[in-house]
CSV table of C-alpha atoms in Angstrom, one decimal:
chain,number,residue,atom,x,y,z
Q,1,UNK,CA,27.7,-6.7,112.2
Q,2,UNK,CA,30.9,-8.7,112.1
Q,3,UNK,CA,34.2,-6.8,112.6
Q,4,UNK,CA,37.2,-8.2,110.7
Q,5,UNK,CA,40.7,-7.3,109.8
Q,6,UNK,CA,40.6,-6.3,106.1
Q,7,UNK,CA,44.4,-6.2,105.9
Q,8,UNK,CA,44.6,-9.9,106.6
Q,9,UNK,CA,42.1,-11.6,104.2
Q,10,UNK,CA,43.3,-15.1,104.9
Q,11,UNK,CA,42.4,-15.0,108.6
Q,12,UNK,CA,38.7,-15.0,107.9
Q,13,UNK,CA,38.5,-17.7,105.2
Q,14,UNK,CA,37.1,-20.3,107.6
Q,15,UNK,CA,34.8,-18.1,109.7
Q,16,UNK,CA,31.3,-19.7,109.6
Q,17,UNK,CA,29.4,-17.1,111.6
Q,18,UNK,CA,27.7,-14.7,109.1
Q,19,UNK,CA,29.3,-16.6,106.1
Q,20,UNK,CA,27.5,-17.9,103.0
Q,21,UNK,CA,29.4,-21.2,103.2
Q,22,UNK,CA,26.9,-23.0,105.6
Q,23,UNK,CA,24.0,-22.1,103.4
Q,24,UNK,CA,25.4,-23.1,100.0
Q,25,UNK,CA,27.9,-25.8,100.8
Q,26,UNK,CA,25.3,-28.6,100.9
Q,27,UNK,CA,23.8,-27.5,97.6
Q,28,UNK,CA,27.3,-27.4,96.0
Q,29,UNK,CA,28.0,-30.9,97.4
Q,30,UNK,CA,24.8,-32.2,95.7
Q,31,UNK,CA,26.1,-30.7,92.5
Q,32,UNK,CA,29.5,-32.5,93.1
Q,33,UNK,CA,27.7,-35.8,93.4
Q,34,UNK,CA,25.7,-35.0,90.3
Q,35,UNK,CA,29.0,-34.5,88.5
Q,36,UNK,CA,30.1,-38.1,89.1
Q,37,UNK,CA,26.6,-39.3,88.1
Q,38,UNK,CA,26.8,-37.3,84.9
Q,39,UNK,CA,30.1,-38.9,84.0
Q,40,UNK,CA,28.6,-42.3,84.6
Q,41,UNK,CA,25.7,-41.6,82.3
Q,42,UNK,CA,28.0,-40.2,79.6
Q,43,UNK,CA,30.2,-43.3,79.6
Q,44,UNK,CA,27.4,-45.8,80.0
Q,45,UNK,CA,24.6,-44.4,77.9
Q,46,UNK,CA,26.2,-41.5,76.1
Q,47,UNK,CA,23.9,-39.1,77.7
Q,48,UNK,CA,25.1,-35.5,78.1
Q,49,UNK,CA,24.2,-31.9,77.4
Q,50,UNK,CA,25.8,-29.7,74.7
Q,51,UNK,CA,28.0,-27.1,76.3
Q,52,UNK,CA,27.4,-24.3,73.8
Q,53,UNK,CA,23.8,-23.4,74.7
Q,54,UNK,CA,24.5,-24.1,78.4
Q,55,UNK,CA,27.4,-21.7,78.3
Q,56,UNK,CA,25.2,-18.9,76.9
Q,57,UNK,CA,22.6,-19.7,79.6
Q,58,UNK,CA,25.3,-19.5,82.3
Q,59,UNK,CA,26.5,-16.1,81.0
Q,60,UNK,CA,22.9,-14.7,81.0
Q,61,UNK,CA,22.2,-16.0,84.5
Q,62,UNK,CA,25.5,-14.7,85.8
Q,63,UNK,CA,24.6,-11.2,84.5
Q,64,UNK,CA,21.2,-11.4,86.1
Q,65,UNK,CA,22.7,-12.5,89.5
Q,66,UNK,CA,25.4,-9.8,89.4
Q,67,UNK,CA,22.7,-7.1,88.7
Q,68,UNK,CA,20.6,-8.5,91.6
Q,69,UNK,CA,23.6,-8.5,94.0
Q,70,UNK,CA,24.5,-4.9,92.9
Q,71,UNK,CA,20.9,-3.7,93.6
Q,72,UNK,CA,20.9,-5.5,97.0
Q,73,UNK,CA,24.2,-3.9,97.9
Q,74,UNK,CA,22.9,-0.5,96.9
Q,75,UNK,CA,19.9,-1.1,99.0
Q,76,UNK,CA,22.1,-2.1,101.9
Q,77,UNK,CA,24.5,0.9,101.6
Q,78,UNK,CA,21.5,3.2,101.3
Q,79,UNK,CA,20.1,1.9,104.6
Q,80,UNK,CA,23.5,2.2,106.4
Q,81,UNK,CA,24.2,5.7,105.1
Q,82,UNK,CA,20.7,6.9,106.1
Q,83,UNK,CA,21.2,5.4,109.5
Q,84,UNK,CA,24.5,7.2,109.9
Q,85,UNK,CA,22.8,10.4,108.9
Q,86,UNK,CA,20.2,9.7,111.5
Q,87,UNK,CA,22.9,9.2,114.1
Q,88,UNK,CA,24.7,12.4,113.1
Q,89,UNK,CA,21.5,14.4,113.4
Q,90,UNK,CA,20.8,13.0,116.8
Q,91,UNK,CA,24.3,14.0,118.0
Q,92,UNK,CA,24.0,17.5,116.5
Q,93,UNK,CA,20.6,17.9,118.2
Q,94,UNK,CA,22.0,16.8,121.6
Q,95,UNK,CA,25.1,19.0,121.3
Q,96,UNK,CA,23.2,22.1,120.3
Q,97,UNK,CA,20.5,21.6,122.8
Q,98,UNK,CA,23.2,21.5,125.5
Q,99,UNK,CA,25.2,24.4,124.1
Q,100,UNK,CA,22.5,26.9,123.4
Q,101,UNK,CA,20.2,28.4,126.0
Q,102,UNK,CA,20.0,31.2,128.5
Q,103,UNK,CA,18.2,31.8,131.7
Q,104,UNK,CA,17.4,35.0,133.7
Q,105,UNK,CA,16.2,33.5,136.9
Q,106,UNK,CA,15.9,30.4,139.1
Q,107,UNK,CA,12.6,29.4,137.6
Q,108,UNK,CA,13.9,29.9,134.1
Q,109,UNK,CA,17.0,27.8,134.9
Q,110,UNK,CA,14.9,24.9,136.2
Q,111,UNK,CA,12.8,25.0,133.0
Q,112,UNK,CA,16.0,24.9,130.9
Q,113,UNK,CA,17.4,21.9,132.8
Q,114,UNK,CA,14.0,20.1,132.6
Q,115,UNK,CA,13.7,20.8,128.9
Q,116,UNK,CA,17.2,19.5,128.2
Q,117,UNK,CA,16.5,16.3,130.2
Q,118,UNK,CA,13.2,15.8,128.3
Q,119,UNK,CA,15.1,16.1,125.0
Q,120,UNK,CA,17.7,13.6,126.1
Q,121,UNK,CA,15.2,11.0,127.3
Q,122,UNK,CA,13.1,11.5,124.2
Q,123,UNK,CA,16.1,10.9,122.0
Q,124,UNK,CA,16.7,7.6,123.8
Q,125,UNK,CA,13.0,6.7,123.4
Q,126,UNK,CA,13.3,7.7,119.7
Q,127,UNK,CA,16.1,5.2,119.0
Q,128,UNK,CA,14.3,2.5,121.1
Q,129,UNK,CA,11.2,3.0,119.0
Q,130,UNK,CA,13.1,3.0,115.8
Q,131,UNK,CA,14.5,-0.4,116.5
Q,132,UNK,CA,11.1,-1.9,117.3
Q,133,UNK,CA,9.5,-0.2,114.2
Q,134,UNK,CA,12.1,-1.4,111.8
Q,135,UNK,CA,11.9,-5.0,113.2
Q,136,UNK,CA,8.1,-4.8,112.9
Q,137,UNK,CA,7.7,-5.5,116.6
Q,138,UNK,CA,5.1,-3.7,118.7
Q,139,UNK,CA,5.2,-5.7,121.9
Q,140,UNK,CA,7.3,-4.0,124.6
Q,141,UNK,CA,9.2,-6.4,126.9
Q,142,UNK,CA,8.0,-6.7,130.4
Q,143,UNK,CA,11.4,-5.9,131.8
Q,144,UNK,CA,11.8,-2.7,129.8
Q,145,UNK,CA,12.4,0.6,131.5
Q,146,UNK,CA,10.4,2.5,129.0
Q,147,UNK,CA,7.7,3.2,131.5
Q,148,UNK,CA,10.2,5.2,133.6
Q,149,UNK,CA,11.1,7.4,130.7
Q,150,UNK,CA,7.6,8.4,129.8
Q,151,UNK,CA,4.7,9.9,131.8
Q,152,UNK,CA,1.4,8.1,132.0
Q,153,UNK,CA,-0.1,10.2,129.3
Q,154,UNK,CA,2.8,9.8,127.0
Q,155,UNK,CA,2.9,6.1,127.6
Q,156,UNK,CA,-0.8,5.8,126.7
Q,157,UNK,CA,-0.2,7.8,123.5
Q,158,UNK,CA,2.9,5.7,122.7
Q,159,UNK,CA,1.0,2.4,123.0
Q,160,UNK,CA,-1.9,3.6,120.8
Q,161,UNK,CA,0.4,5.1,118.1
Q,162,UNK,CA,0.8,3.3,114.8
Q,163,UNK,CA,4.2,4.9,113.9
Q,164,UNK,CA,5.8,5.5,117.2
Q,165,UNK,CA,9.1,7.1,116.0
Q,166,UNK,CA,7.1,10.0,114.4
Q,167,UNK,CA,5.3,10.5,117.7
Q,168,UNK,CA,8.6,10.7,119.6
Q,169,UNK,CA,9.9,13.2,117.0
Q,170,UNK,CA,6.8,15.3,117.7
Q,171,UNK,CA,7.6,15.2,121.4
Q,172,UNK,CA,11.1,16.4,120.7
Q,173,UNK,CA,9.9,19.3,118.6
Q,174,UNK,CA,7.4,20.1,121.3
Q,175,UNK,CA,10.2,20.2,123.9
Q,176,UNK,CA,12.1,22.7,121.8
Q,177,UNK,CA,9.0,24.8,121.4
Q,178,UNK,CA,8.4,24.8,125.2
Q,179,UNK,CA,12.0,26.0,125.8
Q,180,UNK,CA,11.4,28.8,123.3
Q,181,UNK,CA,8.1,29.8,124.8
Q,182,UNK,CA,9.6,29.9,128.3
Q,183,UNK,CA,12.3,32.2,127.1
Q,184,UNK,CA,15.1,29.7,127.5
Q,185,UNK,CA,16.0,29.7,123.8
Q,186,UNK,CA,15.8,32.3,121.1
Q,187,UNK,CA,13.9,31.9,117.9
Q,188,UNK,CA,17.0,31.3,115.7
Q,189,UNK,CA,18.2,28.6,118.1
Q,190,UNK,CA,14.8,26.9,118.2
Q,191,UNK,CA,14.7,27.0,114.4
Q,192,UNK,CA,18.1,25.5,114.2
Q,193,UNK,CA,17.1,22.6,116.5
Q,194,UNK,CA,13.9,22.1,114.6
Q,195,UNK,CA,15.9,21.8,111.4
Q,196,UNK,CA,17.7,18.8,112.9
Q,197,UNK,CA,14.3,17.3,113.7
Q,198,UNK,CA,13.3,17.8,110.1
Q,199,UNK,CA,16.4,15.9,109.0
Q,200,UNK,CA,15.5,13.1,111.4
Q,201,UNK,CA,12.0,12.9,109.8
Q,202,UNK,CA,13.5,12.7,106.3
Q,203,UNK,CA,16.0,10.0,107.3
Q,204,UNK,CA,13.2,8.0,109.0
Q,205,UNK,CA,11.2,8.2,105.7
Q,206,UNK,CA,14.1,6.7,103.8
Q,207,UNK,CA,14.5,3.9,106.3
Q,208,UNK,CA,10.8,3.2,106.2
Q,209,UNK,CA,11.0,2.8,102.4
Q,210,UNK,CA,14.0,0.5,102.8
Q,211,UNK,CA,12.1,-1.6,105.3
Q,212,UNK,CA,8.8,-1.7,103.4
Q,213,UNK,CA,9.7,-2.1,99.8
Q,214,UNK,CA,11.9,-5.0,98.5
Q,215,UNK,CA,15.0,-4.4,96.4
Q,216,UNK,CA,13.9,-6.2,93.3
Q,217,UNK,CA,10.4,-7.2,92.1
Q,218,UNK,CA,9.1,-10.6,93.1
Q,219,UNK,CA,9.1,-11.9,89.5
Q,220,UNK,CA,12.9,-11.1,89.1
Q,221,UNK,CA,13.6,-12.6,92.6
Q,222,UNK,CA,11.8,-15.8,91.9
Q,223,UNK,CA,13.2,-16.2,88.3
Q,224,UNK,CA,16.8,-15.8,89.5
Q,225,UNK,CA,16.3,-18.5,92.2
Q,226,UNK,CA,14.8,-21.0,89.7
Q,227,UNK,CA,17.4,-20.2,87.1
Q,228,UNK,CA,20.3,-20.8,89.5
Q,229,UNK,CA,18.9,-24.1,90.6
Q,230,UNK,CA,18.3,-25.3,87.1
Q,231,UNK,CA,21.7,-24.2,85.8
Q,232,UNK,CA,23.7,-25.5,88.7
Q,233,UNK,CA,22.1,-28.9,88.7
Q,234,UNK,CA,22.5,-29.2,84.9
Q,235,UNK,CA,26.0,-27.9,84.7
Q,236,UNK,CA,27.6,-31.3,85.6
Q,237,UNK,CA,25.9,-32.9,82.4
Q,238,UNK,CA,27.5,-30.1,80.3
Q,239,UNK,CA,30.9,-30.6,81.9
Q,240,UNK,CA,30.7,-34.4,81.4
Q,241,UNK,CA,30.4,-33.8,77.6
Q,242,UNK,CA,34.1,-32.9,77.5
Q,243,UNK,CA,35.5,-34.2,80.7
Q,244,UNK,CA,34.8,-37.9,81.6
Q,245,UNK,CA,37.1,-38.0,84.7
Q,246,UNK,CA,35.1,-38.6,87.8
Q,247,UNK,CA,37.3,-36.4,90.1
Q,248,UNK,CA,37.9,-33.4,87.9
Q,249,UNK,CA,34.3,-33.3,86.7
Q,250,UNK,CA,33.0,-33.3,90.2
Q,251,UNK,CA,35.5,-30.6,91.3
Q,252,UNK,CA,34.5,-28.3,88.4
Q,253,UNK,CA,30.8,-28.9,89.1
Q,254,UNK,CA,31.4,-27.9,92.7
Q,255,UNK,CA,33.3,-24.7,91.8
Q,256,UNK,CA,30.7,-23.5,89.3
Q,257,UNK,CA,27.7,-24.2,91.6
Q,258,UNK,CA,29.5,-22.7,94.6
Q,259,UNK,CA,30.0,-19.3,92.8
Q,260,UNK,CA,26.5,-19.1,91.4
Q,261,UNK,CA,24.8,-20.2,94.7
Q,262,UNK,CA,27.0,-17.8,96.6
Q,263,UNK,CA,26.1,-14.7,94.5
Q,264,UNK,CA,22.4,-15.6,94.6
Q,265,UNK,CA,22.5,-15.9,98.4
Q,266,UNK,CA,24.3,-12.6,98.8
Q,267,UNK,CA,21.6,-10.9,96.7
Q,268,UNK,CA,19.0,-12.4,99.0
Q,269,UNK,CA,20.7,-11.7,102.3
Q,270,UNK,CA,21.5,-8.0,101.8
Q,271,UNK,CA,17.8,-7.1,101.1
Q,272,UNK,CA,17.0,-6.8,104.9
Q,273,UNK,CA,19.7,-4.6,106.5
Q,274,UNK,CA,17.6,-3.8,109.6
Q,275,UNK,CA,17.3,-7.4,110.9
Q,276,UNK,CA,19.1,-9.0,113.7
Q,277,UNK,CA,21.4,-11.2,111.6
Q,278,UNK,CA,25.2,-11.3,111.8
Q,279,UNK,CA,25.5,-9.1,108.7
Q,280,UNK,CA,22.8,-6.6,109.6
Q,281,UNK,CA,23.2,-3.2,111.3
Q,282,UNK,CA,23.8,-3.5,115.1
Q,283,UNK,CA,21.1,-1.1,116.1
Q,284,UNK,CA,21.1,-2.3,119.8
Q,285,UNK,CA,24.8,-1.5,120.0
Q,286,UNK,CA,24.2,1.9,118.6
Q,287,UNK,CA,21.5,2.5,121.2
Q,288,UNK,CA,24.0,1.8,124.0
Q,289,UNK,CA,26.5,4.2,122.4
Q,290,UNK,CA,23.8,7.0,122.1
Q,291,UNK,CA,22.7,6.6,125.7
Q,292,UNK,CA,26.3,6.9,127.0
Q,293,UNK,CA,26.9,10.0,124.8
Q,294,UNK,CA,23.8,11.6,126.3
Q,295,UNK,CA,25.1,10.8,129.8
Q,296,UNK,CA,28.2,12.7,128.9
Q,297,UNK,CA,26.3,15.7,127.4
Q,298,UNK,CA,23.6,16.0,130.0
Q,299,UNK,CA,24.8,15.3,133.6
Q,300,UNK,CA,21.3,15.8,135.1
Q,301,UNK,CA,19.9,13.2,132.7
Q,302,UNK,CA,22.7,10.8,133.8
Q,303,UNK,CA,21.9,11.4,137.4
Q,304,UNK,CA,18.2,10.6,137.0
Q,305,UNK,CA,18.3,7.7,134.5
Q,306,UNK,CA,21.6,6.0,134.6
Q,307,UNK,CA,20.5,3.5,137.2
Q,308,UNK,CA,17.7,2.2,134.9
Q,309,UNK,CA,19.1,2.4,131.4
Q,310,UNK,CA,16.9,1.8,128.4
Q,311,UNK,CA,19.6,-0.1,126.5
Q,312,UNK,CA,21.4,-2.8,128.4
Q,313,UNK,CA,23.9,-5.5,127.5
Q,314,UNK,CA,22.1,-8.4,125.9
Q,315,UNK,CA,19.1,-6.3,124.8
Q,316,UNK,CA,17.9,-7.7,121.4
Q,317,UNK,CA,14.6,-7.0,119.5
Q,318,UNK,CA,13.3,-10.0,117.6
Q,319,UNK,CA,10.8,-9.8,114.8
Q,320,UNK,CA,7.3,-11.1,115.6
Q,321,UNK,CA,7.7,-14.3,113.5
Q,322,UNK,CA,11.0,-15.2,115.3
Q,323,UNK,CA,10.6,-18.2,117.6
Q,324,UNK,CA,13.0,-16.6,120.1
Q,325,UNK,CA,10.4,-13.9,120.6
Q,326,UNK,CA,7.8,-16.3,121.8
Q,327,UNK,CA,7.7,-16.5,125.6
Q,328,UNK,CA,8.5,-19.9,127.1
Q,329,UNK,CA,5.0,-20.4,128.4
Q,330,UNK,CA,3.6,-20.4,124.9
Q,331,UNK,CA,5.4,-23.6,124.1
Q,332,UNK,CA,3.7,-26.8,125.1
Q,333,UNK,CA,5.9,-28.8,127.4
Q,334,UNK,CA,6.5,-32.3,125.9
Q,335,UNK,CA,4.9,-35.1,127.8
Q,336,UNK,CA,7.5,-37.0,129.7
Q,337,UNK,CA,7.0,-40.7,129.2
Q,338,UNK,CA,7.7,-42.8,132.2
Q,339,UNK,CA,10.8,-44.9,131.9
Q,340,UNK,CA,9.4,-47.5,134.3
Q,341,UNK,CA,8.5,-50.7,132.4
Q,342,UNK,CA,7.1,-53.7,134.2
Q,343,UNK,CA,9.6,-56.5,134.8
Q,344,UNK,CA,7.5,-58.9,132.8
Q,345,UNK,CA,7.8,-56.8,129.6
Q,346,UNK,CA,11.5,-56.4,130.2
Q,347,UNK,CA,11.9,-60.2,130.5
Q,348,UNK,CA,9.9,-60.9,127.4
Q,349,UNK,CA,11.7,-58.2,125.4
Q,350,UNK,CA,15.1,-59.5,126.6
Q,351,UNK,CA,14.1,-63.1,125.6
Q,352,UNK,CA,13.1,-61.9,122.1
Q,353,UNK,CA,16.4,-60.1,121.8
Q,354,UNK,CA,18.3,-63.2,122.9
Q,355,UNK,CA,19.5,-62.3,126.4
Q,356,UNK,CA,20.8,-65.6,127.6
Q,357,UNK,CA,20.9,-64.7,131.3
Q,358,UNK,CA,17.3,-63.6,131.5
Q,359,UNK,CA,16.3,-66.6,129.3
Q,360,UNK,CA,17.9,-69.0,131.9
Q,361,UNK,CA,16.2,-67.0,134.7
Q,362,UNK,CA,12.8,-67.5,133.0
Q,363,UNK,CA,13.4,-71.2,132.2
Q,364,UNK,CA,14.4,-71.9,135.9
Q,365,UNK,CA,11.0,-70.5,137.1
Q,366,UNK,CA,9.5,-74.0,137.6
Q,367,UNK,CA,12.5,-75.2,139.6
Q,368,UNK,CA,12.4,-72.1,141.8
Q,369,UNK,CA,8.7,-72.7,142.5
Q,370,UNK,CA,9.3,-76.3,143.5
Q,371,UNK,CA,12.1,-75.2,145.8
Q,372,UNK,CA,9.8,-72.6,147.4
Q,373,UNK,CA,7.0,-75.2,147.9
Q,374,UNK,CA,9.5,-77.6,149.5
Q,375,UNK,CA,10.7,-74.9,151.9
Q,376,UNK,CA,7.1,-74.1,152.9
Q,377,UNK,CA,6.3,-77.8,153.6
Q,378,UNK,CA,9.5,-78.2,155.7
Q,379,UNK,CA,8.6,-75.1,157.6
Q,380,UNK,CA,5.1,-76.4,158.4
Q,381,UNK,CA,6.6,-79.7,159.6
Q,382,UNK,CA,9.0,-77.9,161.9
Q,383,UNK,CA,6.2,-75.7,163.3
Q,384,UNK,CA,4.1,-78.9,164.0
Q,385,UNK,CA,7.0,-80.6,165.8
Q,386,UNK,CA,7.6,-77.5,168.0
Q,387,UNK,CA,3.9,-77.4,168.9
Q,388,UNK,CA,3.8,-81.1,169.9
Q,389,UNK,CA,7.0,-80.7,172.0
Q,390,UNK,CA,5.6,-77.7,173.8
Q,391,UNK,CA,2.4,-79.6,174.5
Q,392,UNK,CA,4.3,-82.6,175.9
Q,393,UNK,CA,6.4,-80.3,178.2
Q,394,UNK,CA,3.2,-78.6,179.5
């Protein structure tokens, strides 16, 4: 999620990261070009579109787009408010698990400390599992420290579970029950902590519905997209019916298409709040915050698990269909074509391209061969003379 200064709106006008501008600018530019073409057809062939029915069509499509954007924004705010409720319940559970509890002996004190550590580590695993579940990702990274947070039995159950956050919530409720059975917590305290777990289950159900079900039906979504394209690419013909100036007609076409394409893109982008886009909820960042808060509340948990944190800087969970999630070995390395080319092909190619230097070099081949033959003959004559002189001296 992008943080910005809402008191200075002009400082963010040209921010491209997370903006709708890169996605709609090229479509609006096509409509701008279409505006100039529409003026040409109006002046040359008297071809244009009556503005009255087109105006009614634009009003209807605008209402549909605004309704779609409102539904998408409500979908987004519902997801973020539910996530905040989930975080608040986690904090309350951690605070109350640390605040309430009593022990009557050394063995009871050890059970209390162990139970609190188990609750803290299962809270970290809960948020970790929630991120993977909402991103529809089941593969655990090889460099993950999750194996250090779970026992062998728990890890096997975790890998086989279909809905892993619910399994972790079951473990947290079981940790509370174990503390109550061992006499470390009274029944009212255990019921109070279990009530927070119930709130976590309810919030998870809301987030599951947000992840699974789309904001608007498919027919509404598809019709809005088609209607926007048809309207924006036909609006220049309607503008040209009254305005035959190339510059102003193109500018008005750009403005109208920019607004309609922008509203439609906002309605599409806000339907997936749990992704890893720039406008989505930064769940990995919240995981780092939760883990540090647990370090503060549970010193024993910090002593045992701080050196191999579950959430680290740079930790990102990608959906299964994201190319960044595919390991590098899965990609086929492109075959490197040798840059070595025989000199003969180079010379021929250079002669075809008109390289005068190499052309002269090729044309002088016969002369070079004659010079080499002459040098060989002279060398043979010299060797014969030397042999005859050596024979005469002997």
